[in-house]
PDB file of C-alpha atoms in Angstrom:
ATOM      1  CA  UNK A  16      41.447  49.235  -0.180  1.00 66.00           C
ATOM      2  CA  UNK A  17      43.433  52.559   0.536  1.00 70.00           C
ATOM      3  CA  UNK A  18      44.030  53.386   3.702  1.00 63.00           C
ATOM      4  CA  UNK A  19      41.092  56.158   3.801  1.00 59.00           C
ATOM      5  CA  UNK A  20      38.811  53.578   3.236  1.00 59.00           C
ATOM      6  CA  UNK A  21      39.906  51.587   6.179  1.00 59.00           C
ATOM      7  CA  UNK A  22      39.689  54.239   8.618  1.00 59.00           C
ATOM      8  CA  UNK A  23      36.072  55.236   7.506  1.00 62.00           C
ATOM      9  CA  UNK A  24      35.246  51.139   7.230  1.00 61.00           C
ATOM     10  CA  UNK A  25      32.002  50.996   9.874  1.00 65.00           C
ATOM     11  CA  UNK A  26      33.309  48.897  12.262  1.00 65.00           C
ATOM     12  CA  UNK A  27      36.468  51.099  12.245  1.00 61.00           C
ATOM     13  CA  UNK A  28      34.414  53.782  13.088  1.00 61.00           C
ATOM     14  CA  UNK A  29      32.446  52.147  15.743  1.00 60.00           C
ATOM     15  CA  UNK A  30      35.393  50.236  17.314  1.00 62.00           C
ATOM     16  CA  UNK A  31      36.704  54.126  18.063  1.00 59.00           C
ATOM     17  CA  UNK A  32      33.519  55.140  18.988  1.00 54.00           C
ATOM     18  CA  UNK A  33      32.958  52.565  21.530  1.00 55.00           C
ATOM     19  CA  UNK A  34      36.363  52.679  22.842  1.00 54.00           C
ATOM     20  CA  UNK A  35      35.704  56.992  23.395  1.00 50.00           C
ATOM     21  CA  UNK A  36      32.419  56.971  25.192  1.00 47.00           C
ATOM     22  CA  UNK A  37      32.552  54.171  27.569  1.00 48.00           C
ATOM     23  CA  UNK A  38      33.311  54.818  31.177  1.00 43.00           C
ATOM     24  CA  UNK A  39      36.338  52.467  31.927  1.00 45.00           C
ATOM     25  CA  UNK A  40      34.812  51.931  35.505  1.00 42.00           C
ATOM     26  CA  UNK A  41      33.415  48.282  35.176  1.00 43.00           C
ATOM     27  CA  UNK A  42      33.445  45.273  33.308  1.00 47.00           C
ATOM     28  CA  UNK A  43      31.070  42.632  32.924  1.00 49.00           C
ATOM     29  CA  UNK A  44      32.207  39.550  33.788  1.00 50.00           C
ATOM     30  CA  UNK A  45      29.640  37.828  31.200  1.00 51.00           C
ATOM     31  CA  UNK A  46      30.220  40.449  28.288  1.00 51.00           C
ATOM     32  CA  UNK A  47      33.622  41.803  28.874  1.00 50.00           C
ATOM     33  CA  UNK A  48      31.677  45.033  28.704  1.00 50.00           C
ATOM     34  CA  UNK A  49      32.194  48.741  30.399  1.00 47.00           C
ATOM     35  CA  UNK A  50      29.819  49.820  31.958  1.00 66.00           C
ATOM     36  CA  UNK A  51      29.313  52.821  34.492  1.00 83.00           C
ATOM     37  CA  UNK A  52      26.234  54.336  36.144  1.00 88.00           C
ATOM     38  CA  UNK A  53      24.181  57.289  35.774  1.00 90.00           C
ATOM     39  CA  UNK A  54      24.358  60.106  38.404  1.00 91.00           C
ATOM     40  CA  UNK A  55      23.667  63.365  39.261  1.00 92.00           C
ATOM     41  CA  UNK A  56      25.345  65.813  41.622  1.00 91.00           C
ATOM     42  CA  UNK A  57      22.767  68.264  43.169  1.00 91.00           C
ATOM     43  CA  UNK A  58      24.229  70.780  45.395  1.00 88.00           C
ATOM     44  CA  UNK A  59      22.131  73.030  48.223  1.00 88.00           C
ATOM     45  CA  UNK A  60      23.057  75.416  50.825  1.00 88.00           C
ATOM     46  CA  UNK A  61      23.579  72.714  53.526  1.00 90.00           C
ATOM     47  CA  UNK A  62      24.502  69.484  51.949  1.00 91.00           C
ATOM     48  CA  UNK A  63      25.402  68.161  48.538  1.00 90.00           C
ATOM     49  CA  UNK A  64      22.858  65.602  47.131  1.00 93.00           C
ATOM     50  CA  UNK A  65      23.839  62.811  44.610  1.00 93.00           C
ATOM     51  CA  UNK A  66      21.479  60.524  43.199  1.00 95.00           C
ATOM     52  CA  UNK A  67      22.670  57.591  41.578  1.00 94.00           C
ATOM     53  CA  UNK A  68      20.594  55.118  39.801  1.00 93.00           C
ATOM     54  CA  UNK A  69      21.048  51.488  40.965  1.00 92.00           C
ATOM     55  CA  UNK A  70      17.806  49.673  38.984  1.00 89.00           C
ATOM     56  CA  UNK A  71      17.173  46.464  40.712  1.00 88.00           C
ATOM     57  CA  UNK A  72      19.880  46.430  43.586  1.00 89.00           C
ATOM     58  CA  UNK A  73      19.012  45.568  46.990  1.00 90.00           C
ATOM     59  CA  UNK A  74      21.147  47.772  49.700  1.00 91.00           C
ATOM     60  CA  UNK A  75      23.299  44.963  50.681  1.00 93.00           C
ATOM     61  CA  UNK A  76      24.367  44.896  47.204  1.00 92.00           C
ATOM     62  CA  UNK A  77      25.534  48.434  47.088  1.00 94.00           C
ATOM     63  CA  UNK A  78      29.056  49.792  48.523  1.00 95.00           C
ATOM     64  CA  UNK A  79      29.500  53.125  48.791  1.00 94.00           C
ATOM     65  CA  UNK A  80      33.333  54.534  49.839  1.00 92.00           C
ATOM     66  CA  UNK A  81      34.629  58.230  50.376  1.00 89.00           C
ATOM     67  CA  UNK A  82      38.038  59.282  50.618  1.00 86.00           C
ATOM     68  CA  UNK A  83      38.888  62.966  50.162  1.00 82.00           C
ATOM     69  CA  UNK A  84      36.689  64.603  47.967  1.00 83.00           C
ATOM     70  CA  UNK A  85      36.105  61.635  45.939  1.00 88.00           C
ATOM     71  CA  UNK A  86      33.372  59.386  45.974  1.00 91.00           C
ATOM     72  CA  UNK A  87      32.948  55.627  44.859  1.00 92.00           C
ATOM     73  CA  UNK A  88      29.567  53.463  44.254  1.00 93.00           C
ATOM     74  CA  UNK A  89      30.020  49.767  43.451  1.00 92.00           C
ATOM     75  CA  UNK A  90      27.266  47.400  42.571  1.00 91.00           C
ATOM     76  CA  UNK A  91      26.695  44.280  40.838  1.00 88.00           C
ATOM     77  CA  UNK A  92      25.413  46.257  37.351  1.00 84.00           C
ATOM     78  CA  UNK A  93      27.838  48.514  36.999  1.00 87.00           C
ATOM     79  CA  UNK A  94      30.487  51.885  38.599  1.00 90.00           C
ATOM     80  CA  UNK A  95      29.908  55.289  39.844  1.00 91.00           C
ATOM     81  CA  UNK A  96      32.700  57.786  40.988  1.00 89.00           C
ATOM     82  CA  UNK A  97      32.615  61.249  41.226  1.00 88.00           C
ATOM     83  CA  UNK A  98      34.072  64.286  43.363  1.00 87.00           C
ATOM     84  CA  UNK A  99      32.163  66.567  45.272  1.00 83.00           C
ATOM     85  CA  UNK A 100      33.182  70.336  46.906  1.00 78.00           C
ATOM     86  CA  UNK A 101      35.668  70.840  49.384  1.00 75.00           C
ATOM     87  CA  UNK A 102      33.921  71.895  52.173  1.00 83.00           C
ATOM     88  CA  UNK A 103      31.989  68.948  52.511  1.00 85.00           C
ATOM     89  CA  UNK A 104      31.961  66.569  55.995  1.00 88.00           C
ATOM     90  CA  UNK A 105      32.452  63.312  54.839  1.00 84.00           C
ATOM     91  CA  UNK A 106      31.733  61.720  58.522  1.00 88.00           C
ATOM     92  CA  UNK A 107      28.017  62.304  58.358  1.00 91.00           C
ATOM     93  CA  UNK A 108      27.278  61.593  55.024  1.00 92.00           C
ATOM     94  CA  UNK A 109      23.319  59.569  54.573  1.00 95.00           C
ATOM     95  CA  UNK A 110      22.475  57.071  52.415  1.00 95.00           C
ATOM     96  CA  UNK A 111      19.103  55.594  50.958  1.00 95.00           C
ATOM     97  CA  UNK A 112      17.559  53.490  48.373  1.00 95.00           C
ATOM     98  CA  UNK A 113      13.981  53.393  47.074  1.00 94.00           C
ATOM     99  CA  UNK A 114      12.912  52.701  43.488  1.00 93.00           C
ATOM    100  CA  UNK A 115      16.229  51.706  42.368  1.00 92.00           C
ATOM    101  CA  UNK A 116      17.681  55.196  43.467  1.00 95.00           C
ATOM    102  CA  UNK A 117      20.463  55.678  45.521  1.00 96.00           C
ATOM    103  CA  UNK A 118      20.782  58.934  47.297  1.00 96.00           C
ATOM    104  CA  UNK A 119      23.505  60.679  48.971  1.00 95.00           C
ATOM    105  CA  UNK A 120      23.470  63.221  51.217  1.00 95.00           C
ATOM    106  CA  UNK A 121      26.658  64.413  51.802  1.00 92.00           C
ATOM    107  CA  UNK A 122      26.737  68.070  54.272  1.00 92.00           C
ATOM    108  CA  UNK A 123      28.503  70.626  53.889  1.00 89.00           C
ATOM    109  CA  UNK A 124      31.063  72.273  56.774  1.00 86.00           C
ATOM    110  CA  UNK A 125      32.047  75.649  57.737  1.00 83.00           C
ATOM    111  CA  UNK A 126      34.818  77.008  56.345  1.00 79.00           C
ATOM    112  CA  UNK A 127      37.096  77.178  58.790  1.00 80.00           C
ATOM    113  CA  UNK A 128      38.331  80.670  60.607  1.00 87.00           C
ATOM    114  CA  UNK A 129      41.746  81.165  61.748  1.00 89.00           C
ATOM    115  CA  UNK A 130      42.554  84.427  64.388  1.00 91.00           C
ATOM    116  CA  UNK A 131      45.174  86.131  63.004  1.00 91.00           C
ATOM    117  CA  UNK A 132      47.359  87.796  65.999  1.00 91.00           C
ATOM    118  CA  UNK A 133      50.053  90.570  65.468  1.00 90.00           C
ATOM    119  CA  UNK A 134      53.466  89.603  66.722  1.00 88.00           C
ATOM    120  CA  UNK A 135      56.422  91.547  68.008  1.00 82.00           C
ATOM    121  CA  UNK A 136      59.724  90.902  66.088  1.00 75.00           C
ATOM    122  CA  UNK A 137      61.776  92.923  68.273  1.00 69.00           C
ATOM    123  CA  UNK A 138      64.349  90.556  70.286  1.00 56.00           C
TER     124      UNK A 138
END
């Protein structure tokens, strides 16, 4: 078998494939597989809505930690991290489940204004 052959053998190819498309965020502890979970980042004019799905978790199963911009959703089936904007008040952020959908509401905050004063360098 030349070595052309070997790199287009089918498992070859879907050894790579695997190993490119999975999200390294999880791994099953029964199936030593990766697995991550689907989101999507909505933004609006006041807050920044991410909806997560989380199919047959109850909320106690469900962590959800912020730091920075980043955030991180951990449950029993699987990952989810993401970043949001940088204007956004992580303090207040609101979370719900129903139907196997976590959502985030995560707010937006001012940009913040700074007076600029004119000195005098004489001295």
């Amino acid at each position: 078998m030349t070595n052309l052959q070997k790199l287009t053998h089918p498992a070859v190819i879907n050894k790579a494939w695997d190993a490119y498309f999975e999200q390294p965020y999880y791994t099953d502890q029964y199936t030593n597989k990766t697995r991550s979970l689907s989101y999507e980042i909505k933004p609006g004019e006041d807050a920044v809505m991410a909806e997560v799905e989380v199919p047959g978790c109850a909320p106690t199963d469900v962590k959800v930690t912020c730091e920075g911009r980043a955030i991180h959703v951990e449950t029993p089936r699987g990952n989810a991290y993401f970043t949001v904007g940088a204007r956004i008040d992580m303090d207040h952020i609101e979370a719900s489940i129903r139907h196997g959908l976590l959502t985030l509401r995560v707010p937006k905050r001012e940009a913040k204004t700074v007076k600029v004063v004119v000195t005098n360098n004489e001295g």
